[in-house]
Coordinates of C-alpha atoms and ligand atoms in Angstrom, one line a residue:
X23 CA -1.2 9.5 -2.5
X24 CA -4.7 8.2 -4.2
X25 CA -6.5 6.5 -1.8
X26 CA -8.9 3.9 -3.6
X27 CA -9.2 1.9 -0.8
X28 CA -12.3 3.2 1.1
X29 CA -14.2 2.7 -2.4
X30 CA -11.9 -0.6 -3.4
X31 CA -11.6 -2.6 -0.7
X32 CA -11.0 -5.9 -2.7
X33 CA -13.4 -6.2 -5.3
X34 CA -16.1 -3.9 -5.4
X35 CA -20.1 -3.1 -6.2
X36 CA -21.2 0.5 -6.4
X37 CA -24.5 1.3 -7.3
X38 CA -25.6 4.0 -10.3
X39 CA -28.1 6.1 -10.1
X40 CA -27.3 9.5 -12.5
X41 CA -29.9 7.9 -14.9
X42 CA -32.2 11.0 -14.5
X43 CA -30.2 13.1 -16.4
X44 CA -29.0 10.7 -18.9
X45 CA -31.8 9.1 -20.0
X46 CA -34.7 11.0 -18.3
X47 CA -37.2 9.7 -15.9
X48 CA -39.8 8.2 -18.3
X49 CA -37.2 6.1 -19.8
X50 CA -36.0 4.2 -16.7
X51 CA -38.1 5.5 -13.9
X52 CA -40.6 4.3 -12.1
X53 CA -43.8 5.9 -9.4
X54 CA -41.0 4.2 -6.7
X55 CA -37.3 4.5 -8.4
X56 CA -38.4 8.1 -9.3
X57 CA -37.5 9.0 -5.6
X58 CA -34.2 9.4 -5.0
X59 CA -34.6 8.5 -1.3
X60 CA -35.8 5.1 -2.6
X61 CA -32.2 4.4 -4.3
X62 CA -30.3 5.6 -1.8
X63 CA -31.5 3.6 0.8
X64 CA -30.6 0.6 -1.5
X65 CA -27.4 1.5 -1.3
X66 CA -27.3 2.1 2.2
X67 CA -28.8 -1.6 3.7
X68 CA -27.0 -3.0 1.0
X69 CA -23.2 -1.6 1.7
X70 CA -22.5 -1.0 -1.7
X71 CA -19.0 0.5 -1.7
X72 CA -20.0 4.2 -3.6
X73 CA -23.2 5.9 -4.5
X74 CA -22.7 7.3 -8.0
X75 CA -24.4 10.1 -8.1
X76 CA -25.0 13.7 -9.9
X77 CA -24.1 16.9 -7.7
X78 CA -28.0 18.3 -7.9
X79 CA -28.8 14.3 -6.2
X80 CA -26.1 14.1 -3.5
X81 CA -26.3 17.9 -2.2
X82 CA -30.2 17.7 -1.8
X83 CA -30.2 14.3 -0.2
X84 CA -27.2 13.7 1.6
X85 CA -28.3 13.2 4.9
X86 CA -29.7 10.3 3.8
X87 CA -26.6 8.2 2.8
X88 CA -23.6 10.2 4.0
X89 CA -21.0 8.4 6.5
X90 CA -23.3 5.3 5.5
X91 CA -22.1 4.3 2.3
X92 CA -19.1 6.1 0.1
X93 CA -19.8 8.8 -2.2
X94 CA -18.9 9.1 -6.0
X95 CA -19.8 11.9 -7.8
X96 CA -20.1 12.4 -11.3
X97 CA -19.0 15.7 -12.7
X98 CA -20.2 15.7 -16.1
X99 CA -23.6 14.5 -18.1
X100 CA -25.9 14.9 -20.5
X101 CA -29.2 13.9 -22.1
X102 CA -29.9 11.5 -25.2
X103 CA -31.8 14.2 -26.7
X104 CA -29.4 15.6 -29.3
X105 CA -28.9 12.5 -32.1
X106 CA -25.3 14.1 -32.1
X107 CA -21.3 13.3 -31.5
X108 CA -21.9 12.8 -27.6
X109 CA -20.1 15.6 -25.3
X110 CA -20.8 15.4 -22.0
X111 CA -19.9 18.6 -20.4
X112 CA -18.2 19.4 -16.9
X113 CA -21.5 20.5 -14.8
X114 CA -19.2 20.2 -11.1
X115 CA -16.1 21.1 -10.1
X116 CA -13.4 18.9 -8.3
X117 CA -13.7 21.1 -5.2
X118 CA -17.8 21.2 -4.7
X119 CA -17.4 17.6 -5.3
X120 CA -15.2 17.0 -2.3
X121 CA -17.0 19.8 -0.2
X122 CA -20.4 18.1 -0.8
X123 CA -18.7 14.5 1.0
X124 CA -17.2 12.6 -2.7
X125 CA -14.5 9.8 -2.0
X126 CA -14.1 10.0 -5.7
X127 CA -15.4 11.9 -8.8
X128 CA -16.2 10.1 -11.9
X129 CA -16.1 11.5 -15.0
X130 CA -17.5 10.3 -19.1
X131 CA -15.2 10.1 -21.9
X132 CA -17.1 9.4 -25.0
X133 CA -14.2 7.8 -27.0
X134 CA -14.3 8.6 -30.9
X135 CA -16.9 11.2 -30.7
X136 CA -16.2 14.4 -32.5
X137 CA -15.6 16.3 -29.3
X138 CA -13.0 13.4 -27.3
X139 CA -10.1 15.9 -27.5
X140 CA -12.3 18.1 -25.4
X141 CA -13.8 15.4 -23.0
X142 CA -9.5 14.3 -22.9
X143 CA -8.8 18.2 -21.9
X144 CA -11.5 18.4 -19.5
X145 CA -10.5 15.1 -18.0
X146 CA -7.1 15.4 -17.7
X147 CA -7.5 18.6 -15.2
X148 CA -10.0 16.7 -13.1
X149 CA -7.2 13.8 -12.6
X150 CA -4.8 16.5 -11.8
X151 CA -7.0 17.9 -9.3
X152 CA -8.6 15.4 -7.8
X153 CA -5.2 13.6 -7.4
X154 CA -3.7 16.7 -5.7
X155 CA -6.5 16.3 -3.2
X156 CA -5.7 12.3 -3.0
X157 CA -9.5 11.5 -4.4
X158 CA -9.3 8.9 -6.8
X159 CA -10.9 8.9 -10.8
X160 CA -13.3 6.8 -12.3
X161 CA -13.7 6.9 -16.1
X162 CA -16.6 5.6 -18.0
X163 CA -14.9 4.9 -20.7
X164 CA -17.9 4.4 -23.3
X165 CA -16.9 4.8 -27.6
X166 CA -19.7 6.9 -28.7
X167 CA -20.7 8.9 -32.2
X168 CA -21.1 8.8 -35.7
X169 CA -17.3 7.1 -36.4
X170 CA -18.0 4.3 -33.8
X171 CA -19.8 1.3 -35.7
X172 CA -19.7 -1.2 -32.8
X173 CA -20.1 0.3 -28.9
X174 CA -18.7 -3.4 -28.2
X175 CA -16.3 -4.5 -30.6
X176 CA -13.6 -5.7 -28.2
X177 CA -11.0 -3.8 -30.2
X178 CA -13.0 -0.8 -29.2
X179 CA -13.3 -1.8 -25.8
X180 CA -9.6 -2.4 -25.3
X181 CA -9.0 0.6 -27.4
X182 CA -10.9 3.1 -24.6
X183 CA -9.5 0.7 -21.6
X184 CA -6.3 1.9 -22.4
X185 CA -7.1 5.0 -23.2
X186 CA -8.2 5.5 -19.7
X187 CA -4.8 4.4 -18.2
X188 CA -3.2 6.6 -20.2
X189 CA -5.3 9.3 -19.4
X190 CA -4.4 8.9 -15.9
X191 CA -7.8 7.2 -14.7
X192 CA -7.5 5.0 -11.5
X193 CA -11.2 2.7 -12.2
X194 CA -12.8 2.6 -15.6
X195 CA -16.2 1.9 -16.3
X196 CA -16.7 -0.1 -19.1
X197 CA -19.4 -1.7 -21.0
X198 CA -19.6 -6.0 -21.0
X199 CA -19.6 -7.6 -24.5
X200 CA -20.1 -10.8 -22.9
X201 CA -16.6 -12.4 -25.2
X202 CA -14.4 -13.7 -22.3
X203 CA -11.8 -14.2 -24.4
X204 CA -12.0 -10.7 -25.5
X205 CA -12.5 -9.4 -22.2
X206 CA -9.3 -10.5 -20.8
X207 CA -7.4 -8.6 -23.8
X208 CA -9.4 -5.8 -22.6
X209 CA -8.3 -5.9 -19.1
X210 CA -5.0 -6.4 -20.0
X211 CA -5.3 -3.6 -22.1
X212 CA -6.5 -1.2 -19.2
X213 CA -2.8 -2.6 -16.9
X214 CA -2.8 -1.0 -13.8
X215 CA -6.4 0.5 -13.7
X216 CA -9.3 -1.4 -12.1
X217 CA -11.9 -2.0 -14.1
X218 CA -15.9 -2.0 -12.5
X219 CA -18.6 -2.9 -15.7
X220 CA -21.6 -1.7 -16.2
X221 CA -24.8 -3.7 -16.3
X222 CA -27.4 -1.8 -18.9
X223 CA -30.6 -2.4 -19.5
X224 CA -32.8 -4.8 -17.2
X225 CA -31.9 -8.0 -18.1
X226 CA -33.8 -11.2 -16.6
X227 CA -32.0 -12.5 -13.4
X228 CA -29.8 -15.6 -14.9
X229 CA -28.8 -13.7 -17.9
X230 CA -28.1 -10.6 -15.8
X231 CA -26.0 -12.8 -12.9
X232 CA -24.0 -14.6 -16.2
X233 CA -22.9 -11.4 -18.0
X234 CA -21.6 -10.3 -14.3
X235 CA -19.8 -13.4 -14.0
X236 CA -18.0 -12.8 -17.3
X237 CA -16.9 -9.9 -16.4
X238 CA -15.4 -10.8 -13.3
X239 CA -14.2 -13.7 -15.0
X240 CA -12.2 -11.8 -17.2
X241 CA -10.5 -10.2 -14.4
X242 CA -12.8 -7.2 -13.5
X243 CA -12.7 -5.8 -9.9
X244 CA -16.4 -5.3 -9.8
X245 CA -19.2 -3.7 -11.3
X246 CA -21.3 -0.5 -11.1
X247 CA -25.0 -1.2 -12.1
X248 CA -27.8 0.6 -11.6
X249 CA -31.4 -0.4 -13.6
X250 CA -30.4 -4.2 -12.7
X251 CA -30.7 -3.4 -9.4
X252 CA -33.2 -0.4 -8.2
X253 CA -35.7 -1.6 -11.3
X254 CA -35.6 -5.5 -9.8
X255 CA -38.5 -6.7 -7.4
X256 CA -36.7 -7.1 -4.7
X257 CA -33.3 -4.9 -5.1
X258 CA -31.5 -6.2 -1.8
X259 CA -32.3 -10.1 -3.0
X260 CA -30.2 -9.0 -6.1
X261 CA -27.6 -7.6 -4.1
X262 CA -27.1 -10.6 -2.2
X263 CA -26.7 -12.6 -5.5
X264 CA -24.1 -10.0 -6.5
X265 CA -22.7 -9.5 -3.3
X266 CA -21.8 -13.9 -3.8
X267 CA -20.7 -13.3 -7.8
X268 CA -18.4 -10.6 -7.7
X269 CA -17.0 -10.4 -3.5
X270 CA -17.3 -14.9 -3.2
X271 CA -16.5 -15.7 -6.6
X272 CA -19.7 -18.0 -6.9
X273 CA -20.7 -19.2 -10.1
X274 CA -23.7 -17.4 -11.7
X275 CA -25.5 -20.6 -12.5
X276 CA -25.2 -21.9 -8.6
X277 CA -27.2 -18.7 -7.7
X278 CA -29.8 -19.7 -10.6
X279 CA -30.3 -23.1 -9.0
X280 CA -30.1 -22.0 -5.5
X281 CA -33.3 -19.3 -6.3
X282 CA -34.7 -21.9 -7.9
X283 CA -35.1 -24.3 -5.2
Ligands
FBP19 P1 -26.8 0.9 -15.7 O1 -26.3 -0.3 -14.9 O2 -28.2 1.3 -15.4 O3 -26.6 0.7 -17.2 O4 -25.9 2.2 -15.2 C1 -24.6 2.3 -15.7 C2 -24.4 3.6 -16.5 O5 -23.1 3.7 -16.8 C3 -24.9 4.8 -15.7 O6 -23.9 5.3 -14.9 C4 -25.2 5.8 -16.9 O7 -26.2 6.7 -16.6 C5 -25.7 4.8 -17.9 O8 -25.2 3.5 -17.6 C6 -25.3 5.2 -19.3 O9 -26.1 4.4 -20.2 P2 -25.9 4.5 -21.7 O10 -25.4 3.2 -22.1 O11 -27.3 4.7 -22.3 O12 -24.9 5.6 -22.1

């Protein structure tokens, strides 16, 4: 039996941080984001319900967050070096995963690239294991590559949400067009599997708290953002104003006027 709940509650927030390897340190980092110890501790006074984090991240630092906030860890990456097909390969197994703490693994599809049917191989025999053990699967569920003309054509959106069902995925990360219309069909599209979205690049605060409320508008269960949060000012302040959006249901222009005041 896959037990989301420790990770799912109701609705959910988790936090990102496997940036380092994706996009390097120079890209999103900064003399204070740089240290992992700083993120973590985000996480930690601000209960967000899973750290995402690489293997290297969570072994080396994990008395820093472990028992204090749930652990999700991401068994495959890459860098944006290669101006390729994206393939993100396996880099941690199912088992060190679980051995290093993980109440879930997450995992990268890049949907439409040249090498999906390998990311859909690889995937597959993490749900099977990671089910086996009762850990549940998140799938960022991102169309990537040469063949992909619009990362957020909702067609392509709904297209990799149910993808991700059918691969046997319990959560799937997706990117926010900001179309609610659109997003619903995409939720729709994704049936029994949760959906958290992503947040992206740093966005100013009231267009960052309305693309979360469109997301949770169209039905989302929450959302797993990273630069939004550990790049803001005051991270915890922004977590608050999440915390209201996506647990409260408040409306991202209350939060506007309330921070305005
Ligand atoms: P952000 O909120 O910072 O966008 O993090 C979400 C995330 O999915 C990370 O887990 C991942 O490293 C990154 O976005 C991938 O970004 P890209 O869109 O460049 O592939």
């Amino acid at each position: 039996m896959v037990n989301i709940h420790k990770i799912v509650p109701n609705k959910c927030l988790f936090l990102a941080y496997d940036q380092g390897l994706e996009h390097g340190p120079s890209s999103d980092f900064n003399e204070t984001n740089v240290n992992p110890e700083y993120v973590l501790d985000i996480g930690v006074k601000g209960k967000y319900n899973g750290l995402i984090l690489l293997p290297g991240v969570a072994e080396k630092y994990s008395q820093n967050f472990l028992k204090k906030v749930p652990l999700i860890v991401k068994l495959n990456g890459k860098t944006d070096i290669a101006k390729v097909d994206p393939y993100s390969a396996q880099i941690c197994s199912v088992s060190r995963a679980i051995k290093m703490g993980a109440d879930a693994v997450g995992y990268t599809v890049y949907v439409g690239s040249a090498f999906e049917s390998t990311m859909f191989k690889e995937f597959s025999k993490i749900v099977e294991e990671a089910h086996d053990h009762g850990v549940p699967v998140i799938a960022w569920m991102y169309p990537r590559g040469r063949f992909v003309h619009n990362i957020l054509d909702t067609n392509v959106l709904a297209h990799s949400a149910r993808a991700g069902l059918e691969l046997g995925a319990d959560i799937l990360k997706l990117n926010n067009n900001d179309d609610l219309p659109g997003l619903k069909w995409v939720v729709k599209s994704a049936g029994k599997a949760k959906i958290v979205f992503s947040g992206g690049s740093k966005l100013s605060e009231p267009d960052f708290y309305k693309h979360i409320e469109f997301g949770m508008k169209a039905g989302g269960t929450g959302v797993a953002i990273g630069r939004n949060v550990w790049q803001a000012e005051d991270p915890l302040a922004v977590t608050r104003n999440l915390k209201k959006i996506v647990l409260e249901g408040k409306k991202a222009e209350d939060i506007i006027r309330e921070a305005t005041i």
